[in-house]
Amino acid sequence: MDDVALAAGGGDGVTGDVAVLGAGMHPWGKWGRGFVEYGTVAARAALADAGVDWRDITSVVGAETVRGGYPGYVAGATFAKALGWQGARVSSVYAACASGAQAIGTARAQLLAGLADVVLVVGADAAPKGFFRPAGGDRPDDPDWLRFRVLGATNPAYFALYARRRMTVHGDTLEDFARVKVKNAAQGSLNPLARYRKAVTAAEVAASAVVADPLRLLDICATSDGAAALVLSTPEFARRHGAVSPVRIRAVSTVTPTYPTTVLDLPDIATDSAAAVPPAEHTFRESVARAAYEEAGIGPEDLSVAEVYDLSTALELQWYEDLGLCAAGQGAELLREGATAPGGRIPVNTSGGLASFGEAVPAQAIAQVCELTWQLRGTAGARQIEGARVGITANQGLFGHGSSVVVVR
Amino acid sequence: MSRTRTPVVAHWFAGEGDAFRLLGTRCTACGAVFFPREDVLCRNPGCQGTDLDEVPLSPRGRVWSYTDGRYRPPAPYVSDPELPWRPYTLIAVELAAERMVVLGQGAPGVTVADLEVGMEVAAVPGVLSEDAGTTWTTWHWRPVGVTA
Ligand SMILES: [Zn+2]
């Protein structure tokens, strides 16, 4: 890896870098407590990691949860109150699975605009048992309600449609999918913050119950309780604070799709029609990654590590292609070569991924950046990828949300 | 016992037998087609259209992908918790003329073993659920030539 655009303390990137002073998480699991507790534990861990006093934070950005009632919708204020009101400006953002990245994006915009100099970003969730489900009531105007009412189409059903399509179009096999789980579970076994910390074999994946053909229970991520937090600052604040060579966020992509969409996406019952307007050159997921690369002034060849949203094993392979780690259809081959495992060309999901964490929606995109921060600092312990200098996250949520964050050191 | 037959969503489909069609809308300004229907604004970002006509969608398409649901979905999906869960298929179908993919349940009796990507299927009338007074109707995808 050369250091062309990445010199520590040097250029602040195309749009300007922000420093990651602190990262902290509450362990993922099913703890049976509230999201506020998880979020404040993560926040205090991030503040302690940064060595920043909570009272010096000038802005708090909360990633919302829709499962905590009103306090969840005003997550930023909820966390600020729980930590002790101290007058900081506050924001709360919701963007489904990309909520955490949008919270980081909001913090970054405030830092780059000079509206704040050190910002706390927090996302936390307490997940229900079983399938995610829509809000209650009779709401035929809500596509999320309609897909359950009319089709009974759960999230895993969509993951399964993508997986079957890959098997037919690209020749992926169930063994390839299992290999993703085996790889990620091995990493999760090394991560004290992960919910599942046990190695998994291909035979165990194959023996698990089919949830939505062709995907089995161990191909699909669980829903978890968890929280993640970051302390972000301007480069000037970081220098004053004595952070000599902090990890930096160089890009935050939160672009929306381009009409007409051509990939059936949650919670939709149909794609757009491409009869009147031809589709864009790139799919939505590809465009999320491309915007991040462009903003950061880097390409896939510059990456040391990646954290991608493996809602299912098959989706991880899709992300390899959408991130440009390999050509379309070559994801399974990249995996089989070992390129995405530790020691490979571009290790993916060194944290263990969603396979080991389960999904805590508003926390997940923040947790991805926590892992990259530790990897780039060289403090990831048994999971450490030697010499990691550049990392990327990728994530996609319902209703046209996606995110990708580029982190450098 | 007589129940009223009511579409699970109004104006998404109509007709009986071979005349059954999914109903979308088409923008009179740019020709963009929408399903589920848009009745107020055209979603083509380059179009200011507000006038959309109802159009039937192609009655047949080809399987883009398929799956099934081995576990009972949560509400608002309606199923009798007293009865054992019976998996149904979900089929995503590519309509050539509209250049779009439309999801639907497979017709009763169609299993994933009966399906292949690229197979021709037809939209047929189906029943989603029944309660005391109402038969809730829907659309199903059925492989062409299969009458199960
Ligand atoms: Zn139009």
Coordinates of C-alpha atoms and ligand atoms in Angstrom, one line a residue:
Chain A
M1 CA 0.0 0.0 0.0
D2 CA 1.5 3.4 -0.9
D3 CA 0.6 6.4 1.0
V4 CA -0.1 8.8 -1.8
A5 CA -3.2 10.6 -0.6
L6 CA -3.1 9.1 2.9
A7 CA -0.2 10.8 4.7
A8 CA -1.0 11.3 8.3
G9 CA -1.5 14.9 9.2
G10 CA -1.2 15.8 5.5
G11 CA -4.0 16.7 3.1
D12 CA -7.5 16.6 4.4
G13 CA -8.9 14.8 1.4
V14 CA -11.2 15.9 -1.3
T15 CA -13.8 17.4 0.9
G16 CA -11.9 17.3 4.2
D17 CA -11.2 14.6 6.7
V18 CA -12.7 14.3 10.2
A19 CA -10.8 12.5 12.9
V20 CA -12.0 9.5 14.8
L21 CA -10.9 10.2 18.4
G22 CA -12.9 7.4 20.0
A23 CA -14.8 4.3 19.3
G24 CA -16.9 2.2 21.7
M25 CA -19.6 -0.5 21.7
H26 CA -21.9 -2.3 24.0
P27 CA -21.6 -6.1 23.3
W28 CA -24.2 -7.4 20.9
G29 CA -26.6 -10.0 22.3
K30 CA -30.1 -10.5 23.6
W31 CA -29.8 -8.7 26.9
G32 CA -33.4 -7.9 27.6
R33 CA -32.8 -4.3 28.6
G34 CA -33.5 -0.9 26.9
F35 CA -31.7 0.7 24.0
V36 CA -30.9 3.8 26.2
E37 CA -28.7 1.7 28.5
Y38 CA -26.9 0.1 25.6
G39 CA -26.4 3.5 23.9
T40 CA -25.0 5.2 26.9
V41 CA -22.6 2.3 27.7
A42 CA -21.3 2.6 24.1
A43 CA -21.1 6.4 24.4
R44 CA -19.1 6.3 27.6
A45 CA -16.8 3.7 26.1
A46 CA -16.2 6.0 23.0
L47 CA -15.6 9.0 25.2
A48 CA -13.2 7.1 27.4
D49 CA -11.4 5.8 24.3
A50 CA -11.1 9.4 23.0
G51 CA -10.1 10.9 26.4
V52 CA -12.8 13.5 25.9
D53 CA -15.0 14.8 28.7
W54 CA -18.7 14.4 27.9
R55 CA -19.2 18.1 28.9
D56 CA -16.8 19.1 26.1
I57 CA -18.9 17.5 23.3
T58 CA -20.5 20.3 21.3
S59 CA -22.9 18.2 19.3
V60 CA -24.7 14.8 19.8
V61 CA -26.1 12.9 16.8
G62 CA -28.3 9.9 17.6
A63 CA -29.3 7.2 15.1
E64 CA -32.9 6.5 15.8
T65 CA -34.6 3.3 16.5
V66 CA -38.3 2.7 15.6
R67 CA -38.6 0.1 18.3
G68 CA -38.2 2.3 21.4
G69 CA -41.3 4.5 21.1
Y70 CA -40.9 8.3 21.3
P71 CA -37.4 8.1 23.0
G72 CA -36.2 6.1 20.0
Y73 CA -37.4 8.7 17.6
V74 CA -35.5 11.4 19.4
A75 CA -32.5 9.2 20.1
G76 CA -30.0 12.1 20.1
A77 CA -31.8 13.9 22.9
T78 CA -32.5 10.7 24.7
F79 CA -28.8 9.8 24.9
A80 CA -27.9 13.5 25.7
K81 CA -30.3 13.5 28.6
A82 CA -29.2 10.1 29.9
L83 CA -25.6 11.2 29.8
G84 CA -26.6 14.4 31.6
W85 CA -27.8 17.5 29.7
Q86 CA -24.8 19.7 29.0
G87 CA -26.1 22.1 26.3
A88 CA -24.7 20.4 23.2
R89 CA -26.6 20.8 19.9
V90 CA -28.6 17.7 19.0
S91 CA -29.8 15.8 16.0
S92 CA -31.6 12.5 15.4
V93 CA -31.6 10.7 12.1
Y94 CA -33.3 7.7 10.7
A95 CA -32.4 5.9 7.5
A96 CA -33.2 2.2 8.2
C97 CA -30.0 0.2 8.2
A98 CA -28.0 3.2 7.0
S99 CA -29.1 5.3 10.1
G100 CA -25.7 5.0 11.7
A101 CA -23.9 6.1 8.6
Q102 CA -26.2 9.1 8.2
A103 CA -25.5 10.0 11.9
I104 CA -21.8 9.9 11.0
G105 CA -22.6 12.0 7.9
T106 CA -24.5 14.5 9.9
A107 CA -21.6 14.8 12.4
R108 CA -19.1 15.1 9.6
A109 CA -21.1 17.9 7.9
Q110 CA -21.2 19.9 11.2
L111 CA -17.5 19.4 11.7
L112 CA -16.6 20.4 8.1
A113 CA -18.9 23.4 8.3
G114 CA -17.4 24.6 11.5
L115 CA -20.7 24.2 13.5
A116 CA -19.1 21.9 16.0
D117 CA -15.5 20.8 16.8
V118 CA -16.1 17.5 18.6
V119 CA -19.2 15.3 18.1
L120 CA -20.6 12.2 19.8
V121 CA -22.4 9.8 17.4
V122 CA -24.5 7.0 19.0
G123 CA -26.8 4.3 17.7
A124 CA -28.5 1.6 19.8
D125 CA -31.3 -0.9 19.5
A126 CA -33.2 -3.5 21.4
A127 CA -34.5 -6.0 18.9
P128 CA -37.7 -8.1 18.9
K129 CA -37.7 -11.9 18.8
G130 CA -38.0 -13.4 15.3
F131 CA -38.7 -11.6 12.1
F132 CA -38.7 -7.8 11.9
R133 CA -42.3 -6.7 11.3
P134 CA -44.0 -3.5 10.3
A135 CA -45.6 -1.0 12.7
G136 CA -49.1 -2.0 13.8
G137 CA -52.5 -0.9 12.5
D138 CA -54.2 -1.1 9.1
R139 CA -51.9 0.9 6.8
P140 CA -52.3 0.1 3.1
D141 CA -50.3 3.2 2.2
D142 CA -47.2 1.7 3.7
P143 CA -45.2 -0.5 1.4
D144 CA -43.7 -2.3 4.4
W145 CA -47.1 -3.1 5.7
L146 CA -48.3 -4.2 2.3
R147 CA -45.5 -6.7 1.6
F148 CA -46.4 -8.5 4.8
R149 CA -50.2 -8.3 4.4
V150 CA -50.3 -9.2 0.7
L151 CA -47.4 -11.5 0.3
G152 CA -46.1 -12.5 3.8
A153 CA -42.7 -11.4 2.4
T154 CA -40.2 -11.4 5.3
N155 CA -36.7 -9.9 5.0
P156 CA -35.2 -13.4 4.6
A157 CA -37.6 -14.0 1.6
Y158 CA -35.9 -11.1 -0.2
F159 CA -32.4 -12.4 0.7
A160 CA -33.4 -15.8 -0.6
L161 CA -34.6 -14.3 -3.9
Y162 CA -31.2 -12.7 -4.4
A163 CA -29.4 -15.9 -3.4
R164 CA -31.4 -18.1 -5.8
R165 CA -30.8 -15.5 -8.6
R166 CA -27.0 -15.6 -8.0
M167 CA -27.0 -19.4 -8.0
T168 CA -28.7 -19.4 -11.5
V169 CA -26.9 -16.4 -13.0
H170 CA -23.4 -16.8 -11.5
G171 CA -23.3 -20.5 -10.5
D172 CA -22.9 -19.8 -6.8
T173 CA -23.5 -22.9 -4.7
L174 CA -24.8 -23.6 -1.2
E175 CA -21.3 -24.5 -0.3
D176 CA -20.1 -21.0 -1.3
F177 CA -22.7 -19.5 0.9
A178 CA -21.7 -21.7 3.8
R179 CA -18.1 -20.7 3.3
V180 CA -19.0 -17.1 4.0
K181 CA -20.5 -18.1 7.3
V182 CA -17.5 -20.2 8.2
K183 CA -15.2 -17.3 7.5
N184 CA -17.2 -14.8 9.4
A185 CA -17.9 -17.1 12.4
A186 CA -14.2 -17.7 12.7
Q187 CA -13.6 -13.9 13.0
G188 CA -16.6 -13.6 15.4
S189 CA -15.0 -16.2 17.6
L190 CA -12.1 -13.7 18.1
N191 CA -14.4 -10.7 18.8
P192 CA -15.4 -10.2 22.5
L193 CA -18.2 -7.7 21.3
A194 CA -19.8 -10.3 19.0
R195 CA -23.0 -12.1 20.0
Y196 CA -22.0 -15.4 18.4
R197 CA -18.4 -16.3 19.3
K198 CA -18.2 -19.9 18.2
A199 CA -16.6 -21.3 15.0
V200 CA -19.1 -22.8 12.6
T201 CA -18.5 -25.6 10.1
A202 CA -20.0 -26.0 6.6
A203 CA -21.7 -29.1 7.9
E204 CA -23.4 -27.1 10.6
V205 CA -24.7 -24.6 8.1
A206 CA -26.0 -27.4 5.9
A207 CA -27.7 -29.0 8.8
S208 CA -29.5 -25.9 9.9
A209 CA -33.2 -25.5 9.0
V210 CA -34.2 -23.9 5.7
V211 CA -35.8 -20.5 6.4
A212 CA -36.5 -19.4 2.9
D213 CA -35.2 -21.7 0.1
P214 CA -32.2 -21.8 -0.6
L215 CA -31.1 -20.0 2.6
R216 CA -30.8 -21.7 5.9
L217 CA -30.9 -20.4 9.4
L218 CA -27.1 -20.0 9.5
D219 CA -27.1 -18.2 6.2
I220 CA -29.2 -15.4 7.7
C221 CA -28.3 -12.8 10.3
A222 CA -30.2 -12.7 13.5
T223 CA -31.7 -9.5 15.1
S224 CA -29.8 -8.4 18.2
D225 CA -29.5 -5.8 20.9
G226 CA -26.4 -3.7 20.6
A227 CA -24.9 -0.2 20.5
A228 CA -22.0 1.6 19.0
A229 CA -20.6 5.1 19.3
L230 CA -17.9 7.3 17.9
V231 CA -16.3 10.6 19.0
L232 CA -15.5 12.6 15.9
S233 CA -13.6 15.9 15.7
T234 CA -12.1 18.4 13.4
P235 CA -8.4 17.8 12.5
E236 CA -7.6 21.0 14.5
F237 CA -9.4 19.7 17.6
A238 CA -7.6 16.4 17.3
R239 CA -4.2 18.2 17.1
R240 CA -5.0 20.4 20.1
H241 CA -6.1 17.2 21.9
G242 CA -2.8 15.6 21.2
A243 CA -4.0 12.9 18.8
V244 CA -0.9 12.8 16.6
S245 CA -2.1 10.4 13.8
P246 CA -5.8 9.7 14.3
V247 CA -7.8 7.5 12.1
R248 CA -9.8 9.7 9.7
I249 CA -13.1 9.5 7.9
R250 CA -12.5 10.5 4.3
A251 CA -15.8 9.8 2.7
V252 CA -19.4 9.2 3.7
S253 CA -21.7 8.1 0.9
T254 CA -25.4 8.2 1.5
V255 CA -26.7 8.5 -2.1
T256 CA -30.2 7.4 -3.1
P257 CA -31.1 5.1 -6.0
T258 CA -31.6 6.4 -9.6
Y259 CA -34.9 5.8 -11.3
P260 CA -35.7 3.2 -12.6
T261 CA -34.5 0.7 -10.0
T262 CA -33.8 -2.7 -11.6
V263 CA -33.2 -4.9 -8.5
L264 CA -36.2 -5.9 -6.4
D265 CA -35.6 -4.1 -3.1
L266 CA -37.1 -4.3 0.4
P267 CA -39.9 -3.6 1.1
D268 CA -41.0 -3.3 -2.6
I269 CA -43.4 -5.6 -4.4
A270 CA -42.0 -4.6 -7.8
T271 CA -39.1 -2.9 -9.3
D272 CA -39.6 0.2 -11.4
S273 CA -40.4 -0.2 -15.0
A274 CA -37.4 0.4 -17.4
A275 CA -39.7 0.6 -20.4
A276 CA -39.9 4.4 -20.6
V277 CA -36.5 5.4 -19.1
P278 CA -33.4 3.1 -19.5
P279 CA -31.7 2.1 -16.2
A280 CA -28.6 3.8 -15.0
E281 CA -25.2 2.2 -15.8
H282 CA -24.8 1.1 -12.2
T283 CA -27.1 -0.6 -9.7
F284 CA -28.0 1.2 -6.5
R285 CA -25.5 -0.8 -4.4
E286 CA -22.7 -0.1 -6.9
S287 CA -23.5 3.6 -7.0
V288 CA -23.3 3.8 -3.1
A289 CA -19.7 2.4 -3.3
R290 CA -18.7 4.5 -6.3
A291 CA -19.8 7.7 -4.6
A292 CA -17.6 6.8 -1.6
Y293 CA -14.6 6.0 -3.8
E294 CA -15.0 9.2 -5.7
E295 CA -15.4 11.3 -2.6
A296 CA -12.3 9.7 -1.0
G297 CA -10.2 9.8 -4.2
I298 CA -9.4 6.1 -3.9
G299 CA -10.3 2.9 -5.7
P300 CA -10.9 -0.7 -4.6
E301 CA -7.2 -1.5 -5.2
D302 CA -6.3 0.9 -2.3
L303 CA -8.3 -1.0 0.3
S304 CA -6.8 -3.0 3.2
V305 CA -10.0 -4.1 4.8
A306 CA -13.8 -3.9 4.3
E307 CA -16.9 -4.3 6.5
V308 CA -19.9 -5.2 4.4
Y309 CA -23.6 -5.8 5.3
D310 CA -23.9 -9.6 5.3
L311 CA -27.6 -9.8 6.0
S312 CA -27.2 -13.1 4.3
T313 CA -24.1 -15.1 3.3
A314 CA -25.1 -14.6 -0.4
L315 CA -25.3 -10.9 0.0
E316 CA -21.7 -10.7 1.2
L317 CA -20.7 -12.1 -2.2
Q318 CA -22.8 -9.5 -3.9
W319 CA -21.0 -6.8 -2.0
Y320 CA -17.6 -8.0 -3.2
E321 CA -18.8 -7.3 -6.7
D322 CA -20.6 -4.0 -5.9
L323 CA -17.5 -2.7 -4.1
G324 CA -15.4 -3.6 -7.2
L325 CA -13.3 -6.1 -5.3
C326 CA -13.9 -8.4 -8.3
A327 CA -15.9 -8.4 -11.5
A328 CA -19.6 -9.1 -11.6
G329 CA -20.3 -12.8 -11.0
Q330 CA -16.8 -13.4 -9.5
G331 CA -17.7 -13.0 -5.8
A332 CA -17.7 -16.7 -5.0
E333 CA -14.4 -17.2 -6.8
L334 CA -12.9 -14.4 -4.8
L335 CA -14.0 -16.1 -1.6
R336 CA -12.8 -19.5 -2.7
E337 CA -9.4 -18.1 -3.4
G338 CA -9.2 -16.9 0.2
A339 CA -8.8 -13.3 -0.9
T340 CA -11.5 -12.0 1.6
A341 CA -10.2 -14.0 4.5
P342 CA -7.5 -12.8 6.9
G343 CA -4.2 -13.1 5.1
G344 CA -5.9 -12.6 1.8
R345 CA -5.7 -9.6 -0.6
I346 CA -8.7 -7.8 1.0
P347 CA -10.1 -9.3 4.2
V348 CA -13.8 -8.7 4.5
N349 CA -15.8 -8.6 7.8
T350 CA -12.8 -9.0 10.1
S351 CA -15.3 -8.2 12.9
G352 CA -17.2 -11.3 12.2
G353 CA -19.9 -9.3 10.3
L354 CA -23.6 -9.5 10.8
A355 CA -23.2 -13.3 10.8
S356 CA -21.5 -13.0 14.2
F357 CA -23.3 -9.9 15.5
G358 CA -26.9 -10.0 14.3
E359 CA -28.5 -6.8 13.3
A360 CA -29.0 -3.9 15.7
V361 CA -30.2 -1.6 13.0
P362 CA -29.2 1.9 14.1
A363 CA -25.9 0.7 15.6
Q364 CA -24.7 -1.4 12.8
A365 CA -23.2 1.1 10.4
I366 CA -21.4 2.8 13.4
A367 CA -20.1 -0.6 14.5
Q368 CA -18.6 -1.1 11.1
V369 CA -16.6 2.1 11.5
C370 CA -15.6 1.0 15.0
E371 CA -14.0 -2.2 13.6
L372 CA -12.2 -0.3 10.9
T373 CA -10.9 2.2 13.5
W374 CA -9.4 -0.6 15.5
Q375 CA -8.0 -2.3 12.5
L376 CA -6.4 1.0 11.2
R377 CA -5.0 1.8 14.7
G378 CA -3.5 -1.7 14.9
T379 CA -5.4 -2.5 18.0
A380 CA -7.8 -5.2 16.8
G381 CA -6.0 -7.9 18.8
A382 CA -6.4 -11.4 17.5
R383 CA -8.4 -10.1 14.5
Q384 CA -5.6 -7.6 13.5
I385 CA -4.9 -7.4 9.7
E386 CA -1.2 -6.5 9.4
G387 CA -0.6 -3.0 8.1
A388 CA -4.2 -2.0 7.5
R389 CA -4.3 1.6 6.2
V390 CA -7.5 2.1 4.3
G391 CA -10.9 0.6 5.0
I392 CA -14.4 0.8 3.6
T393 CA -17.9 0.0 4.9
A394 CA -20.9 -0.9 2.9
N395 CA -24.5 -1.1 4.0
Q396 CA -28.0 -1.1 2.6
G397 CA -31.4 -0.6 4.2
L398 CA -35.0 -0.4 3.4
F399 CA -36.6 2.4 1.4
G400 CA -33.7 3.4 -0.8
H401 CA -31.1 3.8 1.9
G402 CA -27.5 2.8 1.6
S403 CA -24.2 3.9 2.9
S404 CA -20.4 3.5 2.5
V405 CA -17.8 5.1 4.7
V406 CA -14.1 5.3 3.8
V407 CA -11.7 5.4 6.7
V408 CA -7.9 6.0 6.3
R409 CA -4.9 6.4 8.4
Chain B
M1 CA -71.6 -20.3 3.3
S2 CA -71.4 -17.2 1.2
R3 CA -68.6 -14.7 1.7
T4 CA -68.0 -11.5 -0.2
R5 CA -65.0 -11.6 -2.5
T6 CA -62.9 -8.6 -1.8
P7 CA -59.5 -7.8 -3.3
V8 CA -56.8 -7.6 -0.6
V9 CA -55.8 -4.2 -2.2
A10 CA -58.4 -2.3 -4.3
H11 CA -57.6 -1.7 -8.0
W12 CA -54.4 -3.7 -8.2
F13 CA -56.0 -6.5 -10.3
A14 CA -59.2 -7.3 -12.0
G15 CA -61.0 -9.9 -14.2
E16 CA -61.6 -13.6 -14.0
G17 CA -60.1 -16.6 -15.6
D18 CA -58.0 -15.8 -18.7
A19 CA -59.1 -12.2 -18.5
F20 CA -57.4 -11.7 -15.1
R21 CA -54.8 -8.9 -15.2
L22 CA -52.6 -7.0 -12.7
L23 CA -53.5 -3.3 -13.0
G24 CA -50.8 -0.6 -13.1
T25 CA -50.9 3.0 -14.3
R26 CA -49.1 4.7 -17.2
C27 CA -48.0 8.3 -17.3
T28 CA -49.7 10.1 -20.2
A29 CA -46.7 12.4 -20.5
C30 CA -43.8 10.1 -20.6
G31 CA -45.2 6.6 -20.9
A32 CA -43.6 5.3 -17.6
V33 CA -45.6 2.4 -16.1
F34 CA -46.1 1.8 -12.4
F35 CA -47.0 -1.2 -10.3
P36 CA -48.1 -0.8 -7.6
R37 CA -50.0 2.0 -9.2
E38 CA -49.1 5.7 -8.9
D39 CA -52.3 7.8 -9.3
V40 CA -51.1 11.2 -8.4
L41 CA -47.5 11.9 -9.6
C42 CA -45.2 10.3 -12.2
R43 CA -42.0 9.1 -10.5
N44 CA -39.8 9.6 -13.6
P45 CA -37.5 12.3 -12.3
G46 CA -37.4 13.9 -15.7
C47 CA -41.2 14.2 -16.0
Q48 CA -43.7 16.5 -14.4
G49 CA -46.7 14.3 -15.3
T50 CA -49.7 14.2 -13.0
D51 CA -52.1 12.4 -15.4
L52 CA -51.8 8.6 -15.2
D53 CA -54.1 6.1 -16.9
E54 CA -54.9 2.6 -15.6
V55 CA -53.3 -0.1 -17.7
P56 CA -53.3 -3.9 -17.5
L57 CA -49.9 -5.5 -17.1
S58 CA -48.7 -8.3 -19.3
P59 CA -50.5 -11.5 -18.3
R60 CA -47.3 -13.6 -18.6
G61 CA -43.7 -13.2 -17.6
R62 CA -40.6 -15.2 -16.8
V63 CA -39.3 -16.2 -13.4
W64 CA -36.6 -13.8 -12.2
S65 CA -36.2 -15.7 -8.9
Y66 CA -38.2 -17.6 -6.4
T67 CA -38.2 -18.8 -2.7
D68 CA -40.6 -20.0 -0.1
G69 CA -41.5 -19.2 3.5
R70 CA -40.8 -22.1 5.8
Y71 CA -41.9 -20.1 8.9
R72 CA -45.1 -18.3 9.6
P73 CA -44.8 -14.6 8.7
P74 CA -45.8 -12.1 11.3
A75 CA -49.0 -10.0 11.1
P76 CA -50.4 -8.3 9.2
Y77 CA -50.1 -11.6 7.2
V78 CA -53.2 -13.6 8.1
S79 CA -52.9 -17.2 9.0
D80 CA -54.6 -19.5 11.4
P81 CA -52.3 -20.2 14.3
E82 CA -54.3 -23.3 15.1
L83 CA -53.3 -24.9 11.9
P84 CA -49.8 -26.2 11.1
W85 CA -47.9 -23.8 8.9
R86 CA -47.9 -24.7 5.2
P87 CA -45.1 -23.0 3.2
Y88 CA -46.1 -21.2 0.1
T89 CA -43.8 -20.0 -2.7
L90 CA -42.9 -16.4 -3.6
I91 CA -42.0 -15.8 -7.2
A92 CA -40.4 -12.7 -8.7
V93 CA -41.5 -12.4 -12.3
E94 CA -39.9 -10.3 -15.1
L95 CA -42.4 -8.8 -17.4
A96 CA -40.7 -8.2 -20.8
A97 CA -42.9 -5.4 -22.2
E98 CA -42.9 -3.4 -18.9
R99 CA -39.2 -4.3 -18.2
M100 CA -40.0 -4.7 -14.5
V101 CA -40.0 -7.5 -11.9
V102 CA -43.3 -8.1 -9.9
L103 CA -43.4 -10.3 -6.8
G104 CA -46.3 -12.6 -6.0
Q105 CA -47.2 -15.8 -4.2
G106 CA -47.1 -19.0 -6.3
A107 CA -50.5 -20.6 -6.9
P108 CA -51.4 -23.3 -4.3
G109 CA -49.5 -26.5 -4.9
V110 CA -46.6 -24.9 -6.6
T111 CA -43.4 -25.7 -4.8
V112 CA -39.8 -24.5 -5.3
A113 CA -39.1 -27.9 -6.9
D114 CA -41.5 -27.0 -9.7
L115 CA -39.8 -23.7 -10.5
E116 CA -36.8 -22.6 -12.5
V117 CA -35.4 -19.1 -13.3
G118 CA -36.6 -18.2 -16.8
M119 CA -39.7 -20.4 -16.6
E120 CA -42.9 -18.8 -18.1
V121 CA -45.6 -18.0 -15.6
A122 CA -49.0 -16.4 -15.8
A123 CA -50.9 -14.1 -13.4
V124 CA -54.0 -15.9 -12.1
P125 CA -56.7 -15.1 -9.6
G126 CA -56.1 -16.4 -6.2
V127 CA -57.3 -16.4 -2.6
L128 CA -55.1 -14.9 0.1
S129 CA -57.3 -15.7 3.1
E130 CA -60.8 -16.1 4.3
D131 CA -62.6 -14.9 7.4
A132 CA -66.3 -15.0 8.5
G133 CA -67.7 -12.7 5.9
T134 CA -64.9 -12.2 3.4
T135 CA -62.8 -14.1 0.9
W136 CA -59.7 -11.9 0.4
T137 CA -58.6 -12.2 -3.2
T138 CA -55.1 -11.7 -4.7
W139 CA -52.9 -12.6 -7.6
H140 CA -50.9 -15.7 -7.9
W141 CA -48.1 -16.7 -10.4
R142 CA -48.6 -20.1 -11.9
P143 CA -46.2 -21.9 -14.3
V144 CA -47.8 -22.0 -17.7
G145 CA -49.2 -25.4 -18.5
V146 CA -49.6 -26.3 -14.9
T147 CA -53.1 -26.4 -13.6
A148 CA -52.5 -27.5 -10.0
Ligands
ZN1 ZN -44.1 10.7 -16.6

